[in-house]
Amino acid sequence: MVRNDAVPTVRDVAQLAGVSPGTVSKALNGQGQLREETRQRVLDAAEKLRFQPNRVARSLSEGRTYTVGMLTSDSFGRFTLPLMEGIEDSLGAGQVSTLLCDGRGDPLRERHYITELLNRRVDGIVVTGRRPDARRTVGRLPIPVVYALCRSDDPGDLTVTMDDEQGARLAVEHLAALGRTRLAYVSGPQHHLSTRLRQQGFERAAAGAGVEVADVLLGHWSEAWGRTAAGLLARRPEGARVDGVFCGSDQIARGLTDGLREAGVRVPVEVSVVGFDNWDVMVEAARPTLTTVDPGLVRLGRESASRLLTAIDGGEPGQGVVALPCRLVLRGSSVPT
Amino acid sequence: MVRNDAVPTVRDVAQLAGVSPGTVSKALNGQGQLREETRQRVLDAAEKLRFQPNRVARSLSEGRTYTVGMLTSDSFGRFTLPLMEGIEDSLGAGQVSTLLCDGRGDPLRERHYITELLNRRVDGIVVTGRRPDARRTVGRLPIPVVYALCRSDDPGDLTVTMDDEQGARLAVEHLAALGRTRLAYVSGPQHHLSTRLRQQGFERAAAGAGVEVADVLLGHWSEAWGRTAAGLLARRPEGARVDGVFCGSDQIARGLTDGLREAGVRVPVEVSVVGFDNWDVMVEAARPTLTTVDPGLVRLGRESASRLLTAIDGGEPGQGVVALPCRLVLRGSSVPT
DNA sequence: GTGAAAGCGCTAACAC
DNA sequence: GTGTTAGCGCTTTCAC
């Protein structure tokens, strides 16, 4: 009596093909030397039985699970989504699956997840987080680890993140090229690394382009702060008006354009505005739509995962901080028509 | 010579404790009958060796992986994030990990992921998607499947989703209680199930509360559409003005409040506005902040995962559509002060 | 070229 | 109570 309900194993395939289980394994994985005829016979048998290899058994014997863990320090959020997409892109191509672990900013929880991932014998881990700020390293692990977006504080780790400074430079150079000469930088809290790096890029690029840094306003990553900042900028004395603003986020930029419009300042005629993030929701709802710096998070995810795969395959993925360049996306808020 | 670099196995623990591997397994998993003293000795040995069980081996022998797949039909997005959080909540408690699979709206890709999940012997699958609209069932699988947020078109499947109609009712009853008598419904595309269900709830609740349905405007899920709709409402003749608007999303509600303000209509003095989603970004940036219907996506995720666990443990998780009630969150856009 | 046999690390049935 | 044994389903030497 044949057990039709059971899932077929290599043994079943072997039996049907009239070979041994070992041969089936070789045929299916393209290992060793097999006569073409035999291989085909095995393939046919597997096909006929709709054989699907049990990955768990394979993992146990191979000592490799084709699985990587994705661990967030803070939580999954808007920034991690495109990252996940990119990571899945790279991994999926390598038949590698992703195990989700949301650390929720709790070190204990994180610790627990790490041992769990190790017990599950994942081949590697991508550590990520909402913001590119530095975080404590997860420490030396017996498997490769790559930090994506958020930086590890251990220079021996590999971090793949965006180039905040270069992104800011892009924005300033764009404004300068438009003929803007008195610029302001409106951004998030000073204690965020991104805020400072973008400020650095802003100031250096301004100096390089010979344009004036008229104001630097640091606050929060919110629309409300953007509106407040707009008020501040609009109240500057006649001769000291800014004609270009680089914002540290699209939310700020959106609030700023709203604030400027309501204060009677025309964007982009009188003032050009550039945001950061290329977040569709903000960028499209703003009036005018926002010119912004795109950090390329999907590509960032792809890059980090592909380096992780390299490391898993015994290659050298690099170390230290790899900062991927941002792109400028032109829309209505910067170019006067 | 001791191999300090190697990960300890049950055998190592057994040897150190002077028992057999079988006994170690029992001691560690609380199975069978063991003398307390023996159990303790094993536990001590495990502790000393920092023994961590290899989950892959365990899975192979137990025939259970303590892993579930999370498959999105469309893609991971704003709506799936809180869902994932809830799912992880429930599963984490049961020591179950989550495997990510982003179908990207591609049926082939989805099919591929499903066989991959089956080959990896996951214990169950949560199917999800951005919107509560119906989708093709993944079909009968040898493991339990629960649909979260998005509905399966097979009534034999279990779907856990939000109660769109009840949410709409909540909004209308709130408006009615405020004394509003001429209401409008501004929402997304007609072909979205949510649009229609919320409209149904809106109309029934209005009838029930004895208030007039003055207008129904269907368009897109965008701020721009909200602003357009505001223009349409503001242009209604003097005697036919609406004094309460229920919006199908917070984005629409946000655009609507912006549009009304710019048209000189005071919110909430002249018109009360209620949104849907309780999406922090929109709700907080709007002026005034938005009263809205919260679909409770985290709880929805929790509920679906916990039902999946029930099914995995051989229980009866239920079938058909389970619609969880929404909550009303009061903020500035509805209650005149 | 192919088969036989051992083993990945754990659990579970059955002796003792 | 505890040890022994036999798998779970696959890969991988190593004979032949």
XYZ file of C-alpha atoms (C1' of nucleotides) in Angstrom:
706
model
C 0.000 0.000 0.000
C 1.453 3.299 -1.110
C 1.180 6.206 1.298
C -0.095 8.823 -1.068
C -0.645 11.344 1.665
C 2.988 11.437 2.725
C 5.454 13.911 1.331
C 7.974 12.127 -0.893
C 11.586 11.949 0.258
C 14.827 11.228 -1.531
C 14.273 7.574 -0.772
C 11.015 7.543 -2.656
C 12.635 9.227 -5.614
C 15.567 6.833 -5.396
C 13.286 3.852 -5.386
C 11.263 5.054 -8.348
C 14.389 5.883 -10.316
C 16.018 2.631 -9.309
C 19.051 4.305 -7.770
C 20.317 5.046 -4.262
C 19.424 8.098 -2.172
C 22.982 9.345 -2.522
C 22.658 9.389 -6.264
C 19.407 11.291 -6.060
C 21.085 13.959 -3.983
C 23.889 14.268 -6.501
C 21.543 14.407 -9.451
C 19.355 17.031 -7.880
C 22.208 19.238 -6.725
C 24.462 18.791 -9.712
C 27.229 17.319 -7.585
C 29.657 14.548 -8.463
C 29.892 12.572 -11.695
C 26.709 11.100 -13.013
C 25.783 9.599 -16.311
C 23.458 11.989 -18.090
C 20.934 9.229 -18.511
C 20.874 8.510 -14.782
C 20.535 12.145 -13.882
C 17.607 12.480 -16.229
C 15.964 9.414 -14.796
C 16.231 10.841 -11.302
C 14.929 14.209 -12.421
C 11.962 12.514 -14.060
C 11.205 10.510 -10.952
C 11.425 13.617 -8.782
C 9.166 15.449 -11.161
C 6.681 12.633 -11.205
C 6.506 12.442 -7.417
C 6.495 16.232 -7.169
C 9.456 15.854 -4.906
C 10.464 18.926 -2.919
C 13.555 18.675 -0.760
C 13.079 19.172 2.963
C 15.167 22.226 3.696
C 15.353 21.451 7.389
C 17.081 18.164 6.783
C 19.321 19.786 4.229
C 20.240 22.504 6.708
C 21.102 20.017 9.384
C 23.391 18.019 7.224
C 24.901 20.904 5.299
C 25.404 23.015 8.389
C 23.933 25.953 6.546
C 20.357 27.169 6.635
C 20.129 29.646 3.766
C 18.468 31.950 6.226
C 19.556 35.300 7.572
C 18.192 37.254 10.470
C 17.043 40.813 10.142
C 17.279 42.524 13.476
C 16.134 46.069 14.147
C 17.519 47.968 17.048
C 14.594 50.314 17.417
C 11.708 48.951 15.398
C 10.500 48.456 11.873
C 9.376 51.733 10.466
C 9.132 53.862 7.431
C 12.850 53.796 6.825
C 13.264 50.084 7.317
C 10.578 49.145 4.787
C 12.493 50.065 1.648
C 15.552 48.600 3.279
C 13.753 45.290 3.768
C 12.700 45.390 0.169
C 16.286 45.745 -0.970
C 17.515 43.090 1.404
C 14.903 40.659 0.185
C 15.884 41.469 -3.381
C 19.464 40.428 -2.852
C 18.752 37.472 -0.630
C 15.879 36.116 -2.643
C 18.185 35.778 -5.620
C 20.422 33.581 -3.469
C 17.522 31.436 -2.244
C 18.028 32.884 1.196
C 15.079 33.639 3.464
C 14.740 36.361 6.032
C 13.869 35.892 9.666
C 12.307 38.966 11.278
C 13.381 40.186 14.687
C 12.072 43.422 16.071
C 14.317 44.536 18.914
C 11.984 47.423 19.883
C 14.879 49.326 21.317
C 15.132 46.886 24.195
C 18.683 45.537 24.629
C 17.441 42.469 26.488
C 14.986 41.651 23.787
C 17.696 42.149 21.232
C 20.061 39.872 23.097
C 17.378 37.237 23.242
C 16.789 37.472 19.515
C 20.459 37.130 18.774
C 20.798 33.881 20.674
C 17.595 32.696 19.064
C 19.000 33.454 15.625
C 22.211 31.663 16.489
C 20.279 28.654 17.754
C 18.398 28.612 14.511
C 21.757 28.597 12.798
C 21.121 31.533 10.516
C 23.990 32.118 8.127
C 24.271 35.804 8.913
C 22.529 38.836 10.381
C 21.587 42.253 9.079
C 21.262 44.759 11.890
C 19.208 47.771 11.069
C 17.358 50.666 12.591
C 15.245 53.631 11.712
C 17.940 56.241 11.765
C 21.538 56.267 10.571
C 22.752 57.052 14.064
C 25.375 54.958 15.747
C 24.375 52.069 17.975
C 26.174 49.595 20.137
C 27.617 46.711 18.200
C 25.963 43.356 18.738
C 29.477 42.128 19.428
C 31.615 39.494 17.811
C 29.407 36.676 16.620
C 30.365 33.353 15.034
C 28.516 34.430 11.876
C 28.824 37.469 9.615
C 26.967 40.627 10.578
C 26.282 43.703 8.485
C 24.807 46.952 9.760
C 22.432 48.614 7.348
C 21.459 52.268 7.718
C 22.270 52.429 11.434
C 25.975 52.418 12.197
C 27.853 50.123 14.526
C 30.083 51.824 17.051
C 32.709 49.160 16.475
C 34.893 50.148 13.519
C 35.674 46.481 12.994
C 32.053 45.929 11.928
C 30.803 46.639 8.439
C 28.197 49.369 8.142
C 26.418 50.233 4.919
C 24.639 53.534 5.167
C 23.785 56.672 3.246
C 26.200 59.492 2.614
C 24.459 62.261 4.538
C 27.118 64.793 3.792
C 27.188 64.150 0.087
C 23.397 64.331 0.029
C 23.507 67.750 1.637
C 26.160 68.833 -0.834
C 23.928 67.793 -3.703
C 21.167 69.987 -2.342
C 23.384 73.025 -1.853
C 25.023 72.712 -5.236
C 21.602 72.546 -6.801
C 20.523 75.699 -4.992
C 23.741 77.467 -5.912
C 23.328 76.442 -9.526
C 19.886 78.036 -9.467
C 21.546 81.292 -8.488
C 20.518 81.161 -4.840
C 23.053 82.936 -2.666
C 21.648 83.152 0.864
C 20.878 79.722 2.228
C 19.370 78.303 5.388
C 19.518 74.799 6.833
C 16.442 73.664 8.747
C 16.748 70.276 10.345
C 16.118 67.877 13.198
C 17.625 67.604 16.650
C 21.293 68.361 17.028
C 21.914 65.053 18.758
C 21.063 63.101 15.637
C 24.139 62.213 13.657
C 22.271 62.840 10.417
C 21.496 66.367 11.487
C 25.164 67.093 12.058
C 26.511 65.317 8.998
C 24.050 67.080 6.743
C 24.935 70.371 8.364
C 28.581 69.678 7.669
C 27.833 68.918 4.037
C 25.661 71.999 3.848
C 28.319 74.310 5.209
C 31.185 72.882 3.220
C 29.266 72.929 -0.016
C 28.119 76.489 0.651
C 31.697 77.564 1.232
C 32.764 75.702 -1.883
C 30.082 77.320 -4.008
C 30.669 80.736 -2.530
C 27.147 81.160 -1.181
C 26.217 82.512 2.198
C 25.011 80.390 5.101
C 22.370 82.751 6.398
C 20.746 80.566 9.035
C 20.863 77.179 10.699
C 17.720 76.170 12.558
C 17.681 72.861 14.413
C 14.500 71.487 15.952
C 12.482 68.360 15.295
C 11.705 66.021 12.423
C 8.163 67.306 12.108
C 5.980 69.379 9.847
C 5.133 71.580 12.793
C 8.782 72.485 13.192
C 9.016 73.191 9.482
C 6.134 75.626 9.786
C 7.677 77.272 12.816
C 10.965 77.623 10.981
C 9.141 79.156 8.031
C 7.818 81.814 10.360
C 11.298 82.526 11.627
C 12.729 82.785 8.151
C 9.886 84.952 6.896
C 10.408 87.426 9.724
C 14.034 88.089 8.861
C 14.688 91.717 7.962
C 14.204 92.757 4.367
C 17.853 92.741 3.339
C 18.623 89.443 5.077
C 16.028 87.195 3.472
C 17.133 83.729 2.501
C 16.461 82.554 -1.041
C 17.203 78.860 -0.593
C 16.449 76.378 2.176
C 17.825 72.897 2.610
C 15.685 70.833 4.976
C 16.868 67.772 6.863
C 13.703 65.866 6.046
C 10.731 65.957 3.739
C 8.415 66.448 6.672
C 10.255 69.590 7.631
C 10.368 70.721 4.025
C 6.676 70.141 3.650
C 5.878 72.101 6.801
C 8.237 74.806 5.663
C 6.610 75.243 2.260
C 3.200 75.350 3.919
C 4.479 77.932 6.388
C 6.125 80.059 3.740
C 3.054 80.034 1.548
C 0.891 81.076 4.439
C 3.346 83.847 5.258
C 2.995 85.076 1.699
C 6.381 83.901 0.519
C 6.257 82.290 -2.910
C 7.992 78.944 -3.357
C 9.978 78.469 -5.544
C 9.834 81.988 -6.967
C 11.265 83.783 -3.966
C 12.688 80.814 -2.100
C 13.814 77.407 -3.342
C 13.263 74.503 -0.971
C 14.993 71.122 -0.976
C 14.006 68.246 1.300
C 15.566 64.945 2.278
C 14.231 61.357 2.132
C 12.158 61.384 -1.029
C 9.232 60.136 0.996
C 6.361 59.873 -1.466
C 3.665 60.854 0.995
C 5.316 64.161 1.822
C 6.881 64.893 -1.498
C 3.637 64.573 -3.441
C 1.323 66.244 -0.975
C 3.468 69.357 -0.658
C 2.592 72.405 -2.700
C 4.646 72.678 -4.789
C 5.875 69.089 -4.838
C 9.250 68.727 -3.214
C 12.664 68.637 -4.750
C 14.503 66.322 -2.419
C 17.537 64.201 -1.717
C 16.881 60.494 -2.166
C 19.023 58.325 0.104
C 18.305 55.251 -2.020
C 17.272 52.979 0.814
C 16.300 50.087 -1.417
C 19.715 50.067 -3.010
C 21.234 50.388 0.444
C 19.370 47.281 1.537
C 20.466 45.463 -1.589
C 24.079 46.413 -1.083
C 24.179 45.396 2.559
C 22.561 42.047 1.868
C 24.823 41.296 -1.031
C 27.859 42.049 1.122
C 26.449 39.788 3.780
C 26.137 37.017 1.218
C 29.734 37.604 0.225
C 30.804 37.237 3.823
C 28.707 34.103 4.240
C 30.389 32.584 1.222
C 33.716 33.201 2.857
C 34.491 36.398 0.993
C 35.677 39.711 2.374
C 32.726 42.098 2.666
C 34.790 45.061 3.819
C 34.653 46.886 7.096
C 34.096 50.308 8.568
C 31.458 52.637 7.211
C 30.493 52.389 3.578
C 28.449 55.458 2.711
C 26.409 55.126 -0.470
C 25.795 58.315 -2.429
C 22.388 59.975 -2.483
C 20.581 61.267 -5.565
C 18.831 64.554 -6.090
C 15.257 64.343 -7.313
C 13.965 67.492 -8.958
C 10.398 68.637 -8.438
C 8.520 71.863 -8.096
C 9.839 73.367 -4.883
C 13.229 74.411 -6.134
C 13.252 75.507 -9.763
C 11.462 78.810 -10.467
C 9.632 78.582 -13.751
C 42.205 17.873 24.275
C 38.906 19.679 24.594
C 37.558 21.449 21.507
C 36.705 24.747 23.068
C 35.805 26.290 19.761
C 33.032 23.846 19.007
C 29.443 24.483 19.973
C 28.387 22.031 22.683
C 25.741 19.441 21.856
C 23.479 17.290 23.985
C 26.228 14.685 23.996
C 28.671 17.071 25.623
C 26.140 17.979 28.259
C 25.310 14.321 28.797
C 28.929 13.452 29.236
C 29.563 16.244 31.713
C 26.452 15.389 33.706
C 27.232 11.695 33.543
C 23.931 10.795 31.902
C 22.744 9.847 28.443
C 21.717 12.260 25.663
C 18.144 11.114 26.006
C 18.092 12.128 29.615
C 19.497 15.515 28.745
C 16.702 16.079 26.277
C 14.130 15.132 28.887
C 15.684 17.301 31.563
C 15.913 20.314 29.281
C 12.411 19.997 27.908
C 10.693 18.960 31.092
C 9.522 15.691 29.564
C 9.235 12.279 31.172
C 10.020 11.317 34.739
C 13.340 12.430 36.137
C 14.751 12.568 39.623
C 14.989 16.199 40.632
C 18.635 15.731 41.446
C 19.419 14.412 37.965
C 17.513 17.177 36.291
C 19.451 19.733 38.273
C 22.731 18.085 37.427
C 21.904 18.251 33.724
C 20.787 21.847 34.002
C 24.044 22.728 35.730
C 26.087 20.986 33.084
C 24.163 22.750 30.318
C 24.646 26.061 32.069
C 28.340 25.443 32.520
C 28.863 24.590 28.870
C 26.581 27.430 27.812
C 24.651 24.823 25.927
C 22.104 26.125 23.422
C 20.000 23.573 21.609
C 20.336 23.455 17.836
C 16.848 24.347 16.640
C 17.459 22.873 13.224
C 18.070 19.429 14.649
C 15.131 19.832 16.945
C 12.915 20.815 14.040
C 13.957 17.840 11.992
C 13.241 15.372 14.702
C 10.140 17.025 16.087
C 8.670 17.660 12.672
C 7.877 21.195 13.743
C 9.955 24.299 13.147
C 8.401 26.919 15.409
C 8.472 29.190 12.413
C 5.659 30.801 10.481
C 5.751 32.529 7.149
C 4.436 36.019 6.677
C 3.436 36.493 3.089
C 2.217 39.761 1.620
C 0.154 39.756 -1.501
C 1.056 43.269 -2.555
C 4.009 44.443 -0.507
C 5.017 45.526 2.937
C 3.820 49.015 3.584
C 2.508 51.431 6.096
C -0.434 49.212 6.970
C 1.534 46.023 7.276
C 4.051 47.451 9.728
C 1.772 47.616 12.765
C 0.369 44.283 11.666
C 3.830 42.755 11.740
C 4.362 44.213 15.159
C 1.239 42.527 16.460
C 2.057 39.263 14.769
C 5.528 39.254 16.265
C 4.007 40.001 19.653
C 1.857 36.905 19.600
C 4.380 34.628 17.995
C 7.326 35.762 20.056
C 5.485 34.703 23.172
C 5.235 31.224 21.671
C 8.922 31.128 20.713
C 7.890 31.215 17.104
C 9.895 33.122 14.525
C 8.676 34.880 11.425
C 9.907 34.313 7.905
C 9.374 37.287 5.612
C 8.030 36.858 2.098
C 7.175 39.852 -0.010
C 4.951 38.739 -2.850
C 5.070 42.160 -4.547
C 1.736 41.557 -6.140
C 3.237 38.939 -8.430
C 1.306 35.637 -8.317
C 4.303 33.676 -9.596
C 6.546 35.110 -6.966
C 3.910 34.341 -4.374
C 3.582 30.776 -5.564
C 7.324 30.381 -5.368
C 7.383 31.691 -1.809
C 4.646 29.331 -0.744
C 6.511 26.248 -1.908
C 9.654 27.648 -0.331
C 7.809 28.074 2.975
C 6.456 24.555 2.730
C 9.907 23.173 1.970
C 11.184 24.970 5.007
C 8.434 23.257 6.923
C 6.961 26.351 8.509
C 4.175 25.539 10.935
C 1.753 28.019 9.405
C 1.363 31.089 7.226
C -0.091 34.544 7.739
C -1.160 36.081 4.464
C -1.447 39.813 4.510
C -1.672 42.839 2.297
C -1.887 46.578 2.391
C -5.596 46.913 2.005
C -8.533 44.973 3.405
C -9.717 44.121 -0.088
C -10.365 40.555 -1.097
C -7.642 38.523 -2.755
C -7.390 35.076 -4.252
C -6.896 32.391 -1.663
C -3.510 30.708 -1.625
C -5.484 27.497 -1.784
C -5.655 24.489 0.471
C -2.283 23.936 2.071
C -1.112 21.146 4.364
C -0.542 23.753 7.095
C -2.815 26.344 8.710
C -3.215 29.701 6.991
C -4.708 32.900 8.357
C -5.447 36.025 6.336
C -4.765 39.248 8.181
C -6.222 42.550 7.005
C -6.675 41.422 3.407
C -9.536 38.981 2.915
C -9.449 35.617 1.248
C -12.061 35.013 -1.413
C -12.541 31.476 -0.120
C -15.075 31.493 2.725
C -13.462 28.339 4.055
C -10.363 30.362 4.935
C -10.075 32.387 8.107
C -9.711 36.118 7.656
C -9.066 38.531 10.499
C -9.669 42.099 9.460
C -11.055 45.415 10.634
C -14.729 46.245 10.847
C -14.912 49.027 8.291
C -18.613 49.474 8.683
C -18.523 49.707 12.451
C -15.658 52.180 12.200
C -17.721 54.391 9.956
C -20.642 54.085 12.319
C -18.458 55.246 15.181
C -17.521 58.344 13.224
C -21.092 59.206 12.286
C -22.436 58.648 15.767
C -19.758 60.933 17.103
C -20.701 63.635 14.608
C -24.362 63.203 15.383
C -23.690 63.415 19.106
C -21.936 66.718 18.467
C -25.160 67.987 16.979
C -24.029 67.813 13.372
C -26.974 67.175 11.060
C -25.738 67.466 7.483
C -22.921 65.048 6.790
C -20.647 64.248 3.876
C -18.534 61.185 3.182
C -15.278 61.803 1.334
C -13.342 58.715 0.477
C -11.173 56.687 -1.883
C -11.950 54.851 -5.087
C -15.274 53.107 -5.356
C -13.613 49.837 -6.346
C -11.970 49.507 -2.951
C -13.987 47.343 -0.625
C -13.130 49.625 2.282
C -14.605 52.574 0.470
C -17.880 50.765 0.005
C -18.078 49.210 3.466
C -17.388 52.514 5.134
C -19.983 54.154 2.955
C -22.488 51.527 4.013
C -21.690 52.152 7.653
C -21.878 55.871 7.076
C -25.280 55.746 5.458
C -26.809 53.288 7.897
C -25.549 55.159 10.912
C -26.761 58.437 9.469
C -30.200 56.955 8.946
C -30.116 55.515 12.426
C -29.146 58.807 13.988
C -31.608 60.762 11.889
C -28.995 62.979 10.252
C -28.851 63.906 6.609
C -26.398 62.438 4.129
C -25.675 65.605 2.211
C -22.881 64.407 -0.044
C -20.771 61.400 -0.987
C -17.553 62.178 -2.807
C -15.369 59.295 -3.956
C -11.926 59.896 -5.413
C -8.453 58.852 -4.282
C -6.616 58.130 -1.049
C -4.636 61.353 -1.263
C -4.336 64.736 0.368
C -4.811 66.331 -3.001
C -8.214 64.706 -3.321
C -9.073 65.860 0.183
C -8.283 69.427 -0.812
C -10.296 69.112 -3.994
C -13.226 67.740 -2.036
C -12.932 70.633 0.411
C -13.345 72.994 -2.501
C -16.451 71.162 -3.656
C -17.990 71.189 -0.191
C -17.158 74.847 0.392
C -18.870 75.811 -2.841
C -22.196 74.289 -1.864
C -25.021 76.829 -1.691
C -25.553 78.664 1.573
C -28.472 76.608 2.810
C -26.903 73.259 1.871
C -23.611 73.485 3.700
C -22.411 70.364 5.458
C -21.410 70.583 9.105
C -19.705 67.217 9.465
C -17.407 65.202 7.195
C -16.335 61.620 7.573
C -13.224 60.879 5.534
C -12.134 57.438 4.394
C -8.527 58.074 5.346
C -6.418 60.444 7.383
C -4.675 61.628 4.254
C -7.996 62.711 2.797
C -9.016 64.247 6.112
C -5.780 66.137 6.343
C -6.124 67.498 2.816
C -9.722 68.341 3.543
C -8.956 70.361 6.662
C -6.216 72.202 4.769
C -8.609 72.888 1.927
C -11.422 74.049 4.202
C -9.119 76.343 6.146
C -7.857 77.884 2.943
C -11.435 78.345 1.771
C -12.148 80.222 4.979
C -14.198 77.490 6.605
C -13.353 77.012 10.273
C -12.704 73.457 11.507
C -14.112 72.334 13.881
C -16.272 75.402 14.565
C -18.268 75.285 11.361
C -17.449 71.777 10.235
C -16.340 68.729 12.209
C -13.970 66.364 10.425
C -13.256 62.721 11.240
C -10.568 60.678 9.530
C -9.709 56.993 9.336
C -6.479 55.103 10.111
C -5.086 57.027 13.063
C -1.856 57.457 11.138
C 0.391 59.506 13.392
C 2.090 61.401 10.606
C -1.182 62.756 9.249
C -3.084 63.035 12.449
C -0.483 65.155 14.177
C 0.510 67.360 11.269
C -3.060 68.357 10.485
C -4.397 71.628 11.808
C -6.330 71.019 13.929
C -5.107 67.531 14.777
C -7.431 64.862 13.511
C -10.171 63.003 15.262
C -10.047 59.629 13.578
C -11.081 56.004 13.543
C -8.329 53.673 14.685
C -8.534 50.247 13.043
C -6.228 48.774 15.685
C -3.837 47.074 13.298
C -1.456 45.911 16.007
C -4.236 44.127 17.797
C -5.390 42.747 14.481
C -1.951 41.293 13.911
C -1.924 39.852 17.402
C -5.307 38.279 16.983
C -4.506 36.697 13.641
C -1.229 35.276 14.882
C -2.752 33.913 18.029
C -5.457 32.188 15.995
C -2.778 30.770 13.753
C -1.022 29.368 16.802
C -4.286 27.831 17.915
C -4.645 26.137 14.556
C -1.039 24.958 14.641
C -1.642 23.396 18.022
C -4.522 21.494 16.527
C -7.242 23.837 17.732
C -10.088 25.342 15.787
C -9.217 28.926 14.815
C -12.568 29.676 13.239
C -13.354 30.490 9.625
C -14.893 33.134 7.462
C -14.353 36.811 8.119
C -13.681 37.959 11.655
C -14.012 41.735 11.741
C -12.470 43.375 14.780
C -14.047 46.603 15.987
C -12.385 49.969 15.457
C -11.966 52.671 18.075
C -12.633 56.384 17.827
C -9.762 58.651 18.809
C -10.785 62.182 19.707
C -8.636 65.134 18.708
C -9.112 68.688 17.600
C -10.840 68.389 14.246
C -14.237 67.358 15.490
C -15.182 68.900 18.818
C -15.857 72.664 18.738
C -14.501 74.276 21.877
C 29.519 6.242 -12.309
C 27.023 4.426 -8.454
C 25.906 2.326 -3.874
C 26.602 1.698 0.997
C 27.239 3.796 5.235
C 27.970 7.310 8.381
C 26.532 11.438 10.398
C 24.332 16.350 11.163
C 21.972 17.104 16.696
C 18.045 16.311 18.426
C 13.654 13.606 20.256
C 10.923 9.660 21.482
C 9.765 4.758 22.067
C 10.983 1.189 24.486
C 13.846 -1.535 27.281
C 15.816 -2.331 31.718
C 14.062 6.871 36.647
C 17.539 6.304 33.131
C 20.036 4.298 29.100
C 19.752 2.395 24.549
C 18.214 2.586 20.032
C 16.211 4.183 16.164
C 15.035 7.515 13.431
C 13.904 12.718 11.251
C 15.673 13.512 5.527
C 19.300 15.012 3.702
C 24.560 15.226 2.161
C 28.952 13.257 1.665
C 32.853 10.500 2.012
C 34.686 6.276 0.435
C 34.542 1.815 -1.469
C 33.639 -0.803 -5.536
